[in-house]
Structure formats: structure tokens, C-alpha cells
Amino acid sequence: AYSPDGKEVAYLEERTTLKVLNLASKQTRTVMPGDRNYSYADGDQSYAWSPDSKWFAVNFLHPEQWIGQVGLVKATGMEPIIDLTRSGYGGYGPRWAMDGNAVVYVSDRDGMKNHASWGSQGDAYAIFLTNEAYDTFKLNKEEAALAKEDEEKNEEDKDEKEEEKAKGKKKEEEKDKPVEPLKIDLDGITERRVRLTPNSSDLSGAVLSKDGEKVWYLAAFEKGTDLWQYEVRSRETKILHKMGDGWAGGLMLDKEGKKLFYMGDGGISYYDTEKSENKSVGINGEMVLNEGAERAYLYEHIWRQVKKKFYREDLQGVDWDKYKAEYQRFLPYINNNHDMAELCSELLGELNASHTGAGYGGDEVQNADATAYLGLLYALEPGPGLRIAEVLPNGPATKDGSRIKAGHVIERIDGEVVAADVDPARYFNRKAGRYMLLDLLDPKTNTRWTQTVKPITSWEENQLLYKRWVEKCRHLVDSLSGGKLGYVHVRGMNDHSFRVVYEEALGRYHDREGLVVDTRFNGGGWLHDDLATFLNGKTYMRMEPRGQKLGTEPQFKWQKPSVVVMSEGNYSDAHMFPVTYRAMGIGKLVGMPVAGTGTAVWWEGLQNDMWFGIPQVGMIDNNGNYLENQQLEPDVKQALDPGAVSTGRDQQLEEAVKVLMQ
């Protein structure tokens, strides 16, 4: 970024080191060292020149704390960072406003947060650098009008005096006024913070008008992001432009302070605040794409990204240069991105780490084969017809008026006989969401009838199967424990799964003596601390008005014993959670060993619709060892025997109940 005076250029070296190049001397200097930030995803760093080219507004980190702060740093690089926010909530995306009298940023300090560590609402804030600017901003509508009148009168008097001095003198050529150096009053600066947005929201950008009287921001309250305006003096809010269902961001105010540019509406657009109209910025261009050359570049890019961002600088001892050459020789023979993704997956696999691999999401096949489902499980019989072994609850076949029961036989589908020598999937191809006519037989009564059913997708039936499995596990734990224990399954390490655990544990199972926490087949996310903290409630107080026992504190945590069930299918944060559970001494782990995959990943998308993963943030236990490639052993090892599983037994749950009942 060029400095406003045009004399210097600021840039990032190795993603996080803020440097400045002086265009006259060609000398560079470091303004902020790289260890004051961490770049998780490319393009996630924020800095901005001050109007007088003497300062930067920056995002930075305190040592050993991954919470973004907003600060000021002298462009000389000779002075320490001034922390403006000093907040555990953090702040992001600082920008200068009101000709350098304020710094605007975004934070979730006042917004509602998800129940677990997955997102929150944001607001825009301003920190005023002088008491004068702060006092002016805080004026009400009437006070601001009087202040404006006084200012205009003073300007008129000043102009008259200058005209008097200029009488009889040759008028000099007008020159641009030099930018006045910023005035920064650090005393009490953190008390001059103001919340700019009237409501917390899914905020994706905010700017303050040059006079500080309007806040323009991009926020999603309904279906998508809209452009809003808030009048500071009158406290009136309105939508300037409604965009529909999509996302918008990158809000910027032009130099004159009249046009708002943003990314949205399918491209680059701007809103003219004077004319109250929204327009798209037309972009039209062509390029000749050399796909082979592009793949060669992307291969180099992936290799370089891993070298720079892998969680260990030594890449776990892998000779990365050697493997680059080994796989690079196949590039000339690759003519499609599916094979390209496979090649890159093979390369990344040499790292012997989790969260690697590459894929390709393009070339979607239109009207591709897709089997629909009726929410029915069928008996393993040769046919003809499909004998129903089980009807899944809440599936298509359980709608009001349906006569379909287990034991019935589907003889025809849309008039076609269900033959013994035909794959039944053929009858359901591309039928999801479209009514089908079934001819059915009840063998017990020899009754035949027809019924229409609307099939669902494979994903929808999988949800029914999952609920069926959870219900079976719940019933098993209940019966094995004689109604003394509760059961919850943590499907993913996310907010929704946490809410299920919270609801079930403190609701359905509030009076149970213990809780079986099943984490099998959990693919991860980020929930380990929230979940472990919830299960680690320690009673410290009772609530009792006039002898009525209302409960104990902490009432919103599980205060009784628990046990965690884990398996070979646990991955990523579903590895980190049982590690956390054990480290906090909450209870025992039952099941099978979990592979060491507890590392934070960045999945980078590429311009050709490919993606690849880099495990970037290593997690280290209290013994100083990385969780990556460190297998987690259960306290009680219990495998699942296929023969027992086929009869409906779950030996891991059986063992978990036994351990918790001891």
C-alpha cells in the first residue's frame, strides 16, 4: 500500500512482517516484526496508513495469546505498538476515519455468541484519538447544529481577514495544503471507545462518514447481507440497498467520502450516498488459459505453501524437495484436474500427517444418477419384489394415511415389476422429491393396494438412520444400567452437537446418576474445551429458598460422573476432546485407540476449483509432545466383534456402562 504522501510503500514479508520501502532511498525498514501476528489463511492480515503517513493502524497479537488486538505503531518502526483495544474479545480490520481522528474496527464484544466456540455476532467500534474528536462525536443533534454554526461563522471571519491582507497584493498561486500531523492523546484513549452499530449482527464490514455523522455497514439479519445506514445524531437506521440471499463484504469509502464500494450482487458494486442509487461496476475481459502451465504453477504453489505453513518447520523429517521432484515428472502427462488432485494428494501423503490431501470440485455432472430412498430397510431375499424389514420413523412411508408396515412387499414401482434380476436402485434413479406409485402386498392377509410415496435423498435417509442408531444406543444404555445412566452422542465438534449434549444431559437425563458420552465416528471441528468444561462441573453451592431445593451451582454444567466412548473413527478435534477429558481428570476413556490427528487445518481453495489441506497449528500436550501422530490409548480397551455387532450388540457401550456403574 502506498503512503498517502506517495513517498513510501508498505508491504508484508513472509505474511506477517510489516515493512516499508522508501521510494527515494530504496531502503527498507521493519515497522512490526512477524512474531506479533500469525497468518492462518492468506489475506488475513490488516494494516492501514494514517492520513499523515506517520502511523499505521494494525492488527497484532500479544505473546502467547491468539486473540487479535487493534493498535497503532509509528511508521518509523522505532517505537513499540500502542494497544488500543486491550480486550479479551479482540478486534479486527482497523481503518482510519474522520481524517485520522478515529480508528474503526470490528469486534464481537457486545454480540450474542453461539453456545459453543462457533461464531458470534459483531459490531463496529470507533476509538477516538483526541478528546476533541470524541467530544464532537458525542454531541446530540441540537448541540451539533450549534457547533456547526459556530464553525461556519469562524470560517467566514477567517476568510474576511485573509481577503483584507491580500488587498493590493498580487494573488499567489494556490497550493495544496500540507496534511497536518495527527494529534494522538494516549491518556484515557481506551475510554474513548464508542459502539457504532445500533444492533449486533452477522457483520461483514463498516465505515464511518468523514464528518462522523453516519455509519454505513454490511449486515445480515434475514436471508442475506444488506447495506445499512445508521444516523449517529438522530439514531435512525435504514436499509440503503437490499441484496437478496448472497454475501457481501469488502466495504470501502472513496476518497471524497461519497461512494461506498463493496463486493456483492455477483461482482463489484458501489452505492452513491448523494444520489441514493446502487450501481454495478462493469468488468469485461478475456484470457487465454494454458491449463498445463496453470497446473504446473499450482503444483509449485501447493509445495511452497506446505513448506512455509506446515505445523513443524522440519516437516517431520520429510525430504520435501526430493518428493517435489519425484511427483513433478508426472505433470506433463496430466490433462484434467481430477488427476491433478490425485497427484497432489499423493505428494501431500508423503508428509505422514492428518488433514492433508487434495480434491477437485468442478465439472459437476448435470442430471447425474442419484438413487432416491423411501426410508425403508429391506430383507436380504432374492425377490421378486422388495420385502420391507423395517420402516424408519419419520420417513416418507410414515406420513398420515400410509399403510406400509414391516413384512409388506413392494411388487411394482411406477408400474414396473420389481424383478429379481434387476438392481432395485434402477427403479429409484433421480426420483427424489417426486411422487412414486407403489404396488404393495400384505402376505399375511393376501391384500394388495397402491400407495403414493415421495422419496428422499440419500443424505436425508442417512439422517433417519443416524437417529435410529442413536435411539438404539440410548435404549441399550438405559436397559443395561437399569435407568441409572444417560446417553448422548457427539456427532461433530460443533455448536449444534454441543446443544444436543446440553439439552439431553440437563433435560432428559437431569436425574440420572451418570452420563455415557459417545464420540465414535466424530470427524472433528472445534469443541474440545467447551465440551470438557461442560462435563467438568464441580458442585460448590446449593440453592434453597424456604427449604425448597432448587438445585446446585454450577446448574448449567454436568456435575455427575461420566465416561467417554471413543473409537478408530474419531478424528481431529474428536481426538483432542478425549485428550482434554483425560488431562482434566474428568473420567475414563473406553473403546479403541484414536489416531493422532489433533491438529488445526487450513483448507485452501484454488482458482481451478481444486482444494488442499495443510495441518498448520500443532497442539502440544502437558508432556511437551505433539498430538499429531501420537496415538491416544483408552483406559479400557474394547473392540467391536463383527459377529456380535450383527446380532445387535454394542460391546463398547456395554463396557462403558460397566465402567461407569462401578
Short mmCIF file of C-alpha atoms in Angstrom, two decimals, residues 435-643:
data_model
loop_
_atom_site.label_atom_id
_atom_site.label_comp_id
_atom_site.label_asym_id
_atom_site.label_seq_id
_atom_site.Cartn_x
_atom_site.Cartn_y
_atom_site.Cartn_z
CA TYR A 435 -44.12 -38.92 -6.03
CA MET A 436 -43.87 -42.62 -6.89
CA LEU A 437 -46.67 -45.15 -7.18
CA LEU A 438 -46.07 -48.36 -5.23
CA ASP A 439 -48.00 -51.61 -5.64
CA LEU A 440 -47.87 -53.39 -2.27
CA LEU A 441 -48.79 -56.79 -0.88
CA ASP A 442 -49.54 -57.83 2.69
CA PRO A 443 -48.58 -61.57 2.67
CA LYS A 444 -50.44 -62.21 5.93
CA THR A 445 -53.82 -61.15 4.56
CA ASN A 446 -53.00 -61.51 0.84
CA THR A 447 -54.22 -57.92 0.43
CA ARG A 448 -52.94 -55.74 -2.40
CA TRP A 449 -53.19 -51.95 -2.73
CA THR A 450 -51.42 -48.97 -4.27
CA GLN A 451 -49.95 -46.02 -2.43
CA THR A 452 -48.06 -42.88 -3.46
CA VAL A 453 -44.85 -42.00 -1.61
CA LYS A 454 -42.44 -39.10 -2.11
CA PRO A 455 -38.86 -40.46 -1.89
CA ILE A 456 -35.99 -38.60 -0.23
CA THR A 457 -32.28 -38.22 -0.99
CA SER A 458 -29.55 -40.48 0.35
CA TRP A 459 -28.45 -37.67 2.69
CA GLU A 460 -31.95 -37.40 4.14
CA GLU A 461 -32.21 -41.14 4.70
CA ASN A 462 -28.80 -41.14 6.37
CA GLN A 463 -30.20 -38.66 8.90
CA LEU A 464 -33.03 -41.09 9.65
CA LEU A 465 -30.56 -43.96 10.01
CA TYR A 466 -28.42 -41.87 12.35
CA LYS A 467 -31.40 -41.09 14.58
CA ARG A 468 -32.32 -44.78 14.56
CA TRP A 469 -28.81 -45.71 15.70
CA VAL A 470 -28.79 -43.09 18.48
CA GLU A 471 -32.16 -44.33 19.72
CA LYS A 472 -30.86 -47.91 19.84
CA CYS A 473 -27.76 -46.77 21.79
CA ARG A 474 -29.91 -44.74 24.17
CA HIS A 475 -32.19 -47.71 24.80
CA LEU A 476 -29.21 -50.04 25.32
CA VAL A 477 -27.58 -47.80 27.94
CA ASP A 478 -30.91 -47.31 29.67
CA SER A 479 -31.62 -51.04 29.85
CA LEU A 480 -28.09 -52.08 30.85
CA SER A 481 -27.95 -49.52 33.66
CA GLY A 482 -31.47 -50.08 34.91
CA GLY A 483 -32.37 -46.49 34.08
CA LYS A 484 -29.50 -45.04 36.11
CA LEU A 485 -27.36 -43.68 33.24
CA GLY A 486 -28.00 -41.33 30.35
CA TYR A 487 -26.57 -41.49 26.83
CA VAL A 488 -25.55 -38.73 24.41
CA HIS A 489 -23.76 -38.98 21.08
CA VAL A 490 -21.48 -36.14 20.00
CA ARG A 491 -21.91 -36.24 16.24
CA GLY A 492 -19.49 -33.42 15.39
CA MET A 493 -17.34 -30.96 17.28
CA ASN A 494 -19.64 -28.04 16.55
CA ASP A 495 -22.29 -25.79 18.05
CA HIS A 496 -25.24 -27.96 17.00
CA SER A 497 -23.77 -31.09 18.60
CA PHE A 498 -22.98 -29.19 21.79
CA ARG A 499 -26.60 -28.03 22.01
CA VAL A 500 -27.79 -31.64 21.70
CA VAL A 501 -25.49 -32.73 24.54
CA TYR A 502 -26.51 -29.75 26.68
CA GLU A 503 -30.23 -30.30 26.08
CA GLU A 504 -30.14 -34.04 26.70
CA ALA A 505 -27.80 -34.03 29.71
CA LEU A 506 -29.58 -31.26 31.64
CA GLY A 507 -33.04 -32.17 30.34
CA ARG A 508 -33.86 -35.80 29.63
CA TYR A 509 -31.11 -37.07 31.95
CA HIS A 510 -31.09 -34.43 34.69
CA ASP A 511 -31.91 -37.05 37.33
CA ARG A 512 -29.56 -39.80 36.11
CA GLU A 513 -26.52 -40.81 38.15
CA GLY A 514 -24.06 -40.71 35.27
CA LEU A 515 -23.66 -39.96 31.57
CA VAL A 516 -22.20 -42.03 28.73
CA VAL A 517 -20.66 -39.60 26.22
CA ASP A 518 -20.26 -41.35 22.87
CA THR A 519 -17.82 -39.69 20.44
CA ARG A 520 -17.45 -42.54 17.93
CA PHE A 521 -17.43 -41.66 14.22
CA ASN A 522 -16.94 -37.97 15.04
CA GLY A 523 -14.99 -36.21 12.27
CA GLY A 524 -13.96 -33.19 14.33
CA GLY A 525 -14.42 -29.43 14.37
CA TRP A 526 -13.58 -27.27 17.40
CA LEU A 527 -15.39 -28.08 20.65
CA HIS A 528 -12.92 -29.82 22.94
CA ASP A 529 -12.74 -27.13 25.62
CA ASP A 530 -16.47 -26.33 25.64
CA LEU A 531 -17.45 -29.98 25.94
CA ALA A 532 -14.85 -30.90 28.55
CA THR A 533 -15.67 -27.82 30.62
CA PHE A 534 -19.38 -28.68 30.50
CA LEU A 535 -18.70 -32.21 31.75
CA ASN A 536 -16.35 -30.98 34.49
CA GLY A 537 -18.89 -29.26 36.72
CA LYS A 538 -17.98 -29.34 40.42
CA THR A 539 -20.70 -28.61 42.96
CA TYR A 540 -19.83 -25.62 45.13
CA MET A 541 -23.20 -24.22 46.27
CA ARG A 542 -26.86 -25.11 46.76
CA MET A 543 -29.96 -23.01 46.03
CA GLU A 544 -32.69 -23.39 48.66
CA PRO A 545 -35.46 -20.80 49.23
CA ARG A 546 -37.53 -21.58 52.37
CA GLY A 547 -36.44 -25.20 52.34
CA GLN A 548 -37.26 -25.84 48.68
CA LYS A 549 -34.31 -27.48 46.94
CA LEU A 550 -33.88 -25.77 43.55
CA GLY A 551 -30.56 -27.30 42.64
CA THR A 552 -26.85 -26.70 42.83
CA GLU A 553 -24.27 -24.50 41.20
CA PRO A 554 -22.96 -24.67 38.54
CA GLN A 555 -26.51 -25.54 37.42
CA PHE A 556 -25.64 -25.26 33.71
CA LYS A 557 -22.88 -27.87 33.81
CA TRP A 558 -22.94 -31.64 34.27
CA GLN A 559 -21.87 -32.27 37.87
CA LYS A 560 -22.09 -36.06 37.97
CA PRO A 561 -19.77 -38.84 36.74
CA SER A 562 -19.33 -39.52 33.04
CA VAL A 563 -17.43 -41.82 30.72
CA VAL A 564 -16.28 -41.20 27.14
CA VAL A 565 -16.58 -43.82 24.41
CA MET A 566 -14.15 -43.42 21.51
CA SER A 567 -13.07 -45.46 18.51
CA GLU A 568 -10.82 -45.64 15.49
CA GLY A 569 -13.21 -43.28 13.69
CA ASN A 570 -12.51 -40.28 15.95
CA TYR A 571 -10.65 -37.59 14.01
CA SER A 572 -9.13 -34.15 14.52
CA ASP A 573 -10.89 -32.36 17.40
CA ALA A 574 -12.61 -35.65 18.24
CA HIS A 575 -9.07 -36.75 19.11
CA MET A 576 -8.35 -33.55 21.04
CA PHE A 577 -11.51 -33.87 23.16
CA PRO A 578 -10.69 -37.22 24.83
CA VAL A 579 -7.14 -35.92 25.35
CA THR A 580 -8.63 -32.88 27.11
CA TYR A 581 -11.08 -35.05 29.06
CA ARG A 582 -8.24 -37.18 30.40
CA ALA A 583 -5.95 -34.21 31.10
CA MET A 584 -8.68 -32.59 33.22
CA GLY A 585 -9.20 -35.84 35.13
CA ILE A 586 -12.93 -35.96 34.43
CA GLY A 587 -13.39 -39.68 33.80
CA LYS A 588 -12.28 -42.75 31.90
CA LEU A 589 -11.95 -43.42 28.18
CA VAL A 590 -13.47 -46.65 26.83
CA GLY A 591 -13.19 -48.13 23.35
CA MET A 592 -10.37 -48.34 20.84
CA PRO A 593 -7.20 -46.27 20.27
CA VAL A 594 -7.60 -42.99 18.39
CA ALA A 595 -5.08 -41.98 15.75
CA GLY A 596 -3.06 -38.84 16.49
CA THR A 597 -4.86 -36.28 14.33
CA GLY A 598 -5.28 -33.36 16.75
CA THR A 599 -4.03 -30.51 14.56
CA ALA A 600 -5.75 -27.36 13.22
CA VAL A 601 -6.02 -27.29 9.44
CA TRP A 602 -6.42 -24.70 6.68
CA TRP A 603 -8.22 -25.96 3.60
CA GLU A 604 -7.12 -23.66 0.78
CA GLY A 605 -9.26 -23.28 -2.33
CA LEU A 606 -7.58 -22.72 -5.69
CA GLN A 607 -8.80 -20.89 -8.78
CA ASN A 608 -9.36 -24.09 -10.77
CA ASP A 609 -11.83 -25.45 -8.16
CA MET A 610 -9.18 -27.60 -6.50
CA TRP A 611 -8.54 -27.54 -2.77
CA PHE A 612 -5.87 -28.93 -0.48
CA GLY A 613 -5.17 -29.13 3.24
CA ILE A 614 -2.27 -28.06 5.43
CA PRO A 615 -2.14 -29.03 9.13
CA GLN A 616 -0.87 -25.69 10.42
CA VAL A 617 -1.30 -25.39 14.17
CA GLY A 618 0.21 -28.20 16.20
CA MET A 619 -1.29 -29.00 19.60
CA ILE A 620 1.17 -29.98 22.34
CA ASP A 621 0.16 -31.85 25.49
CA ASN A 622 1.39 -31.16 29.01
CA ASN A 623 4.25 -33.58 28.48
CA GLY A 624 5.59 -31.49 25.61
CA ASN A 625 4.52 -33.88 22.84
CA TYR A 626 2.58 -33.04 19.69
CA LEU A 627 -0.82 -34.72 19.47
CA GLU A 628 -0.19 -35.28 15.75
CA ASN A 629 0.87 -38.90 15.21
CA GLN A 630 0.57 -39.59 18.96
CA GLN A 631 -1.98 -42.39 19.31
CA LEU A 632 -4.39 -42.00 22.21
CA GLU A 633 -4.91 -45.22 24.16
CA PRO A 634 -8.17 -45.80 26.06
CA ASP A 635 -8.22 -46.54 29.76
CA VAL A 636 -10.34 -49.60 28.99
CA LYS A 637 -9.76 -51.14 25.58
CA GLN A 638 -12.78 -52.76 23.96
CA ALA A 639 -13.11 -53.72 20.30
CA LEU A 640 -16.33 -54.41 18.42
CA ASP A 641 -16.67 -58.02 17.31
CA PRO A 642 -18.37 -58.16 13.87
CA GLY A 643 -20.33 -61.23 14.86
#
